[in-house]
Coordinates of C-alpha atoms in Angstrom, one line a residue:
M1 CA 22.7 -13.0 3.5
E2 CA 19.3 -14.6 3.7
D3 CA 18.1 -13.2 7.0
S4 CA 19.2 -9.5 6.2
L5 CA 16.9 -9.2 3.1
H6 CA 14.0 -11.2 4.8
Y7 CA 12.1 -7.8 5.2
S8 CA 12.1 -6.4 1.7
Q9 CA 10.8 -9.9 1.0
L10 CA 8.2 -8.8 3.1
L11 CA 7.6 -6.0 1.0
R12 CA 7.1 -7.8 -2.3
G13 CA 5.4 -10.3 -0.7
F14 CA 6.8 -13.6 0.0
G15 CA 5.7 -13.7 3.3
S16 CA 3.5 -12.2 6.0
I17 CA 4.7 -10.2 9.3
N18 CA 6.0 -12.4 11.9
R19 CA 4.6 -10.8 15.5
T20 CA 8.4 -13.0 17.4
E21 CA 10.8 -10.4 14.9
I22 CA 8.1 -7.6 15.2
A23 CA 8.6 -7.5 19.0
L24 CA 12.4 -8.5 18.6
V25 CA 12.9 -5.4 16.1
G26 CA 10.8 -3.2 18.8
R27 CA 13.4 -3.9 21.4
G28 CA 16.4 -3.1 19.1
V29 CA 17.1 -6.6 17.8
D30 CA 18.2 -6.2 14.0
S31 CA 15.9 -7.2 11.8
G32 CA 18.5 -9.5 10.2
T33 CA 18.7 -11.0 14.2
A34 CA 15.1 -11.1 15.0
A35 CA 14.5 -13.1 11.3
R36 CA 17.4 -15.6 12.5
L37 CA 15.6 -15.9 16.0
R38 CA 12.3 -16.7 14.9
K39 CA 14.1 -19.1 12.4
D40 CA 16.0 -20.9 15.0
G41 CA 12.5 -21.5 17.6
W42 CA 13.6 -18.2 19.7
T43 CA 10.7 -17.0 21.6
L44 CA 10.2 -13.5 23.1
G45 CA 9.0 -15.4 26.1
K46 CA 12.2 -17.8 26.0
L47 CA 15.0 -15.5 25.4
S48 CA 13.8 -13.5 28.3
Q49 CA 14.5 -17.0 30.3
E50 CA 18.1 -17.0 28.8
S51 CA 21.7 -15.4 30.7
D52 CA 23.2 -13.0 29.7
E53 CA 26.2 -14.7 28.5
R54 CA 23.8 -17.3 26.5
L55 CA 22.3 -13.7 25.0
V56 CA 25.5 -12.4 24.2
E57 CA 26.6 -15.9 22.5
L58 CA 23.2 -15.5 19.9
G59 CA 23.8 -12.1 19.1
L60 CA 22.3 -10.0 21.5
S61 CA 23.7 -6.6 22.4
N62 CA 24.0 -5.8 26.0
E63 CA 20.8 -2.6 25.3
V64 CA 18.5 -5.2 24.0
I65 CA 20.0 -7.4 26.4
G66 CA 18.3 -4.8 29.0
N67 CA 15.6 -4.3 27.5
L68 CA 14.3 -8.1 27.2
R69 CA 14.4 -8.1 31.3
A70 CA 11.9 -7.0 33.3
G71 CA 11.5 -3.4 34.3
A72 CA 14.1 -2.3 31.0
R73 CA 12.1 0.1 28.7
P74 CA 8.9 -0.7 27.1
E75 CA 8.9 -2.2 24.0
I76 CA 7.8 -0.1 21.0
P77 CA 4.2 -0.6 19.8
F78 CA 3.1 -2.2 16.9
E79 CA 1.2 0.1 15.5
N80 CA 4.2 2.2 15.9
L81 CA 6.9 -0.5 14.3
I82 CA 4.6 -1.6 11.2
Q83 CA 3.7 2.4 10.8
V84 CA 7.7 3.3 10.3
L85 CA 8.6 0.3 8.0
L86 CA 6.2 0.5 5.9
A87 CA 6.9 3.7 5.9
S88 CA 10.3 3.6 4.2
R89 CA 9.5 0.7 2.9
F90 CA 11.7 -2.1 5.2
A91 CA 15.2 -0.1 4.4
C92 CA 17.5 2.5 5.3
C93 CA 15.9 6.0 5.7
V94 CA 19.7 7.3 5.5
C95 CA 21.3 4.6 2.7
H96 CA 18.0 3.4 1.2
D97 CA 20.2 0.0 1.5
S98 CA 16.6 -2.9 0.9
S99 CA 19.3 -5.1 1.8
K100 CA 20.7 -4.8 4.7
A101 CA 19.2 -5.7 7.5
I102 CA 17.7 -2.4 9.9
I103 CA 17.1 -1.3 13.2
V104 CA 14.3 1.0 13.9
H105 CA 16.3 3.2 15.9
H106 CA 14.6 6.9 18.4
I107 CA 15.7 10.1 16.6
K108 CA 15.6 11.7 20.4
A109 CA 17.2 9.2 22.9
W110 CA 14.5 7.2 24.9
A111 CA 16.2 7.9 28.3
E112 CA 15.4 11.4 27.3
S113 CA 12.2 11.5 25.3
R114 CA 10.7 8.2 26.5
N115 CA 8.7 9.1 23.2
H116 CA 7.9 5.5 20.7
H117 CA 5.6 7.8 18.3
P118 CA 6.6 7.1 14.0
E119 CA 7.3 10.6 14.0
N120 CA 10.9 9.7 16.8
L121 CA 11.1 6.5 15.5
A122 CA 13.6 6.1 12.2
A123 CA 14.5 2.7 10.3
L124 CA 18.4 2.4 10.2
C125 CA 21.0 0.1 8.8
A126 CA 23.5 -1.2 11.2
D127 CA 26.2 1.1 9.9
D128 CA 23.9 4.0 10.2
H129 CA 22.6 2.7 13.5
V130 CA 26.5 3.1 14.5
K131 CA 26.7 6.7 13.0
A132 CA 23.6 7.7 15.2
H133 CA 25.3 6.3 18.0
S134 CA 28.5 8.6 17.7
V135 CA 30.3 11.8 16.4
S136 CA 32.6 11.8 13.3
Q137 CA 34.6 14.7 12.3
L138 CA 35.4 13.4 8.8
T139 CA 31.7 13.0 7.5
R140 CA 27.9 14.4 8.8
N141 CA 26.8 14.1 12.0
L142 CA 23.7 11.8 12.2
D143 CA 21.7 14.6 15.0
E144 CA 18.6 14.4 15.7
R145 CA 17.9 17.1 13.4
T146 CA 20.3 15.6 10.3
L147 CA 18.4 12.2 11.2
S148 CA 14.9 13.9 11.3
E149 CA 15.2 15.3 7.8
F150 CA 16.9 11.5 6.4
K151 CA 13.6 9.9 7.5
R152 CA 11.1 13.2 6.2
N153 CA 12.6 13.2 2.5
W154 CA 13.0 8.8 2.5
E155 CA 8.7 8.6 3.6
S156 CA 8.2 11.5 0.7
E157 CA 10.7 10.1 -1.5
V158 CA 8.7 6.3 -0.6
R159 CA 4.6 7.9 -1.0
R160 CA 6.0 9.5 -4.3
T161 CA 6.8 6.1 -6.2
N162 CA 4.5 4.2 -5.2
T163 CA 2.9 6.7 -6.6
E164 CA 4.4 6.9 -9.9
A165 CA 4.4 2.8 -9.6
V166 CA 0.7 3.4 -10.9
L167 CA 0.5 6.4 -13.3
E168 CA 3.9 4.9 -15.3
A169 CA 1.9 1.3 -15.4
S170 CA -1.3 2.5 -16.4
R171 CA 0.2 4.4 -19.1
L172 CA 2.1 2.0 -20.4
D173 CA -1.7 0.8 -21.6
A174 CA -3.5 2.7 -23.1
D175 CA -7.1 0.9 -22.4
A176 CA -6.0 -0.1 -18.7
W177 CA -8.9 1.7 -17.8
W178 CA -12.6 0.4 -17.5
Y179 CA -14.6 2.7 -15.4
F180 CA -13.4 5.9 -14.2
N181 CA -15.4 7.8 -11.0
H182 CA -16.7 11.2 -13.4
V183 CA -17.8 12.8 -10.4
R184 CA -15.2 12.2 -8.1
L185 CA -12.3 12.4 -10.3
F186 CA -13.3 15.7 -11.8
E187 CA -14.0 16.4 -8.5
L188 CA -10.5 16.1 -7.2
A189 CA -9.5 17.7 -10.7
A190 CA -11.2 21.2 -9.1
D191 CA -9.4 20.5 -5.6
L192 CA -6.1 20.5 -7.1
G193 CA -6.7 23.6 -9.0
L194 CA -6.0 21.7 -11.9
R195 CA -6.8 23.7 -15.3
L196 CA -9.4 21.2 -17.6
T197 CA -8.4 23.7 -20.5
A198 CA -4.6 23.0 -20.4
L199 CA -5.2 19.5 -20.8
D200 CA -3.7 18.3 -24.1
N201 CA -7.0 16.6 -25.9
Y202 CA -8.9 19.9 -24.4
P203 CA -9.3 21.3 -28.2
Y204 CA -10.1 18.2 -29.2
A205 CA -13.2 17.4 -27.1
L206 CA -14.4 21.0 -27.7
S207 CA -14.4 20.8 -31.2
T208 CA -16.1 18.0 -30.7
G209 CA -18.8 18.6 -28.2
L210 CA -17.9 16.3 -25.0
V211 CA -17.2 19.1 -23.4
Q212 CA -18.4 22.5 -22.1
K213 CA -15.7 25.3 -22.4
D214 CA -14.7 25.1 -18.7
G215 CA -13.6 21.4 -19.8
L216 CA -16.1 19.7 -17.4
L217 CA -17.9 17.1 -19.6
K218 CA -21.1 17.2 -21.2
P219 CA -24.2 15.2 -20.8
R220 CA -24.2 11.9 -22.3
S221 CA -27.8 9.9 -23.5
D222 CA -29.1 8.6 -20.9
K223 CA -30.5 6.0 -24.0
L224 CA -27.3 4.6 -24.5
H225 CA -25.8 1.3 -22.7
Y226 CA -22.5 2.8 -20.9
M227 CA -21.9 6.2 -21.6
Y228 CA -18.7 6.1 -23.8
S229 CA -20.4 4.4 -26.8
G230 CA -21.0 5.8 -29.9
G231 CA -18.0 7.0 -32.7
D232 CA -16.6 9.6 -30.5
G233 CA -16.0 7.0 -27.1
M234 CA -12.4 7.4 -27.9
L235 CA -11.8 10.7 -27.6
L236 CA -14.0 11.2 -24.2
Y237 CA -11.0 8.9 -23.2
A238 CA -7.9 10.0 -24.0
Y239 CA -9.7 13.2 -22.4
V240 CA -10.5 11.4 -19.2
R241 CA -7.8 9.2 -19.3
E242 CA -5.6 12.5 -19.4
V243 CA -7.0 14.1 -16.3
M244 CA -6.8 11.2 -14.7
N245 CA -3.6 11.0 -15.3
T246 CA -2.7 14.7 -13.9
V247 CA -5.4 13.8 -11.2
L248 CA -3.0 10.9 -10.5
S249 CA 0.9 12.6 -10.2
K250 CA -1.1 14.9 -7.5
L251 CA -2.0 12.2 -5.6
T252 CA -0.6 10.4 -2.5
I253 CA -1.1 6.7 -3.8
F254 CA -0.7 3.2 -1.0
N255 CA -0.4 0.1 -3.3
I256 CA -1.1 -2.8 -0.7
S257 CA -2.2 -5.3 -3.2
D258 CA 1.0 -7.4 -2.0
S259 CA 0.4 -5.9 1.7
L260 CA -3.2 -7.7 2.6
D261 CA -2.4 -8.8 6.2
K262 CA -4.3 -7.1 8.5
S263 CA -1.3 -7.0 11.2
R264 CA -0.3 -4.6 8.4
L265 CA -2.7 -2.5 6.9
A266 CA -5.6 -2.1 10.5
P267 CA -2.6 0.6 11.9
T268 CA -1.6 2.6 8.6
V269 CA -4.7 2.7 6.2
K270 CA -6.8 5.5 7.7
S271 CA -10.2 7.3 6.3
G272 CA -9.1 9.7 3.3
D273 CA -6.3 7.5 1.7
V274 CA -6.1 6.8 -1.7
I275 CA -5.0 3.2 -2.3
Y276 CA -4.5 1.1 -5.3
T277 CA -4.8 -2.8 -4.6
Q278 CA -4.6 -5.3 -8.0
G279 CA -5.8 -9.4 -7.5
A280 CA -8.6 -11.2 -7.9
H281 CA -11.9 -8.9 -7.8
N282 CA -16.1 -9.5 -6.7
F283 CA -18.2 -7.6 -9.7
S284 CA -21.9 -7.7 -9.2
A285 CA -24.7 -6.1 -10.5
Q286 CA -26.9 -5.2 -7.9
T287 CA -29.9 -3.3 -9.7
R288 CA -31.4 -4.4 -13.1
A289 CA -31.2 -1.2 -15.0
D290 CA -29.2 -2.0 -18.4
A291 CA -29.2 1.5 -20.1
G292 CA -28.3 5.7 -18.7
R293 CA -27.5 5.7 -14.9
D294 CA -27.5 3.9 -12.2
Q295 CA -26.3 0.8 -13.5
T296 CA -25.2 0.0 -9.5
R297 CA -22.6 -2.8 -8.6
S298 CA -20.6 -3.5 -6.0
G299 CA -16.7 -4.4 -6.8
I300 CA -15.0 -6.6 -3.9
R301 CA -11.2 -7.5 -3.8
K302 CA -11.3 -10.2 -0.3
A303 CA -7.8 -12.3 0.9
N304 CA -6.0 -13.3 3.0
H305 CA -8.8 -11.9 5.7
V306 CA -8.3 -8.4 4.6
S307 CA -11.2 -6.9 1.9
V308 CA -11.7 -4.1 0.0
N309 CA -15.7 -3.0 -0.7
F310 CA -17.0 -0.4 -3.3
T311 CA -20.1 0.2 -5.8
F312 CA -20.0 2.0 -8.5
D313 CA -22.1 2.2 -12.0
G314 CA -22.1 0.6 -14.4
W315 CA -22.9 3.1 -16.8
E316 CA -19.5 5.1 -16.4
A317 CA -17.8 1.9 -18.6
T318 CA -15.3 2.8 -20.9
S319 CA -15.9 0.3 -23.4
N320 CA -18.3 -2.2 -24.4
S321 CA -15.9 -5.0 -23.6
A322 CA -15.8 -3.2 -19.7
W323 CA -19.6 -2.9 -19.8
S324 CA -20.6 -6.5 -20.1
C325 CA -18.0 -8.6 -19.4
W326 CA -14.6 -7.1 -17.4
L327 CA -16.9 -5.4 -14.9
S328 CA -19.5 -8.1 -14.0
G329 CA -18.5 -11.6 -12.1
R330 CA -15.0 -12.3 -11.6
H331 CA -11.7 -10.9 -13.0
D332 CA -8.3 -9.7 -12.7
A333 CA -8.5 -5.8 -11.7
G334 CA -6.7 -3.1 -10.2
S335 CA -9.4 -0.5 -8.0
L336 CA -8.0 2.2 -7.0
V337 CA -10.2 3.7 -4.1
K338 CA -10.3 6.7 -1.7
V339 CA -11.0 5.3 2.0
V340 CA -13.9 5.9 3.8
D341 CA -14.1 3.5 7.1
V342 CA -12.0 0.8 7.8
S343 CA -14.0 -1.1 10.2
K344 CA -13.1 -5.3 11.7
V345 CA -16.5 -7.4 11.0
D346 CA -16.0 -11.3 12.3
G347 CA -12.1 -11.4 11.1
V348 CA -12.2 -9.0 8.3
L349 CA -10.2 -6.3 8.2
R350 CA -13.0 -4.6 6.0
I351 CA -12.0 -1.6 4.2
T352 CA -15.1 0.4 2.4
G353 CA -14.4 3.2 0.4
T354 CA -15.2 5.5 -2.7
V355 CA -13.7 3.5 -6.0
L356 CA -12.0 6.0 -8.7
G357 CA -11.4 4.1 -10.9
I358 CA -11.4 0.6 -11.9
C359 CA -8.6 -0.8 -14.5
C360 CA -6.9 -4.4 -15.8
A361 CA -4.4 -5.3 -14.2
L362 CA -1.4 -3.2 -14.5
E363 CA 2.5 -5.1 -14.7
G364 CA 4.5 -4.5 -12.0
L365 CA 2.5 -3.7 -8.9
K366 CA 1.3 -6.9 -7.9
C367 CA 3.9 -9.6 -6.9
R368 CA 2.2 -11.4 -3.9
E369 CA 0.8 -14.6 -4.4
Y370 CA -1.7 -15.3 -1.6
A371 CA -2.0 -19.3 -2.3
A372 CA 1.7 -19.7 -2.6
T373 CA 2.3 -21.4 0.5
L374 CA 0.7 -24.4 -0.6
L375 CA 1.5 -24.2 -4.0
R376 CA 5.3 -24.5 -3.4
S377 CA 4.5 -27.3 -0.8
G378 CA 3.7 -29.5 -3.5
A379 CA 0.1 -29.6 -3.0
H380 CA -2.1 -29.6 -6.0
L381 CA -5.7 -28.0 -4.7
K382 CA -8.1 -25.7 -5.7
V383 CA -7.1 -22.7 -3.8
D384 CA -10.0 -19.7 -3.8
E385 CA -7.6 -17.1 -2.2
D386 CA -10.6 -15.8 -0.6
S387 CA -9.1 -18.5 2.7
I388 CA -6.3 -18.1 2.2
D389 CA -4.6 -16.6 5.3
E390 CA -1.2 -16.4 5.1
G391 CA -0.6 -13.4 8.4
T392 CA -1.0 -12.9 12.0
E393 CA -4.2 -12.5 14.2
W394 CA -4.9 -9.0 16.0

């Protein structure tokens, strides 16, 4: 059972992707067997030097043995494997059981398609992998069309679940949001066709003069330290929070809090994606302004040689505590960022984007502790997670 749980554990953050295991999966080995072989000290090179009889003893099929031999099917590219595994949440796209070991299967057979593209790859458990290679009179056959449908529906469900997790966690804490990027938030609302006048808090915001008839915000006094200052700040927060929740419900959000590994994110995070990351953030002022607009501040979440970087206006803080405390210095926080650029700088995967909102750390959205390896070993050290790297080199 330990081996079969390995890849679901990776997703929940108790480990990082190992290239030996991924290389074996790329040649048709199921994830449980790949984890067992790696733990027993086997590498791809060592296995390729063994006899067929020995490989069978180790639990490898004739098809896999053929893939290990020179001149056999080329391995599935690492980037493609990662995309498929993450998109399926390391679970079978047919039965969705994350406790089972999985095999990356070609929907249209490699012998016919010569296609390693993610669209032609599906994550299957061993049972459903057998069904994909057989015809049954009693159960639904997993032919190319059916398997493509299962893959499409499951990956859509995974994306929806990621979004709902962020949305529900933020709803549980009414005061969760420390900052809103109002310009980008209302732009998104317009792009998504959101009717601001239909929101529950619209009548109250309109009657108190906080919004125009179309639901857009009225300008706030530049004399204020932050735009939510004053007796009407709570009503303003309730209205904008509802806008944020409604926009979130229509977006696809990737929670990368437990996935800060260069090898995972480099092939998967692209410009235009909306990501959520939670953990220790560093916030610092870039100007001396302390009232009105243009109180530029920077934010960075960095761990495991991955950094998420953005700037924001402190003027848009939602409370005095957020403006004076939580958005300055180092704090456990969550940031919702629309990715603009992904680059590799001095060994760090640098993700730069436009922050849409900053909130307190939300329950259930981050499990992985990036310094946990040293702590579990009994080393009583003060560890800066910025320097910890549990992942592999590129």
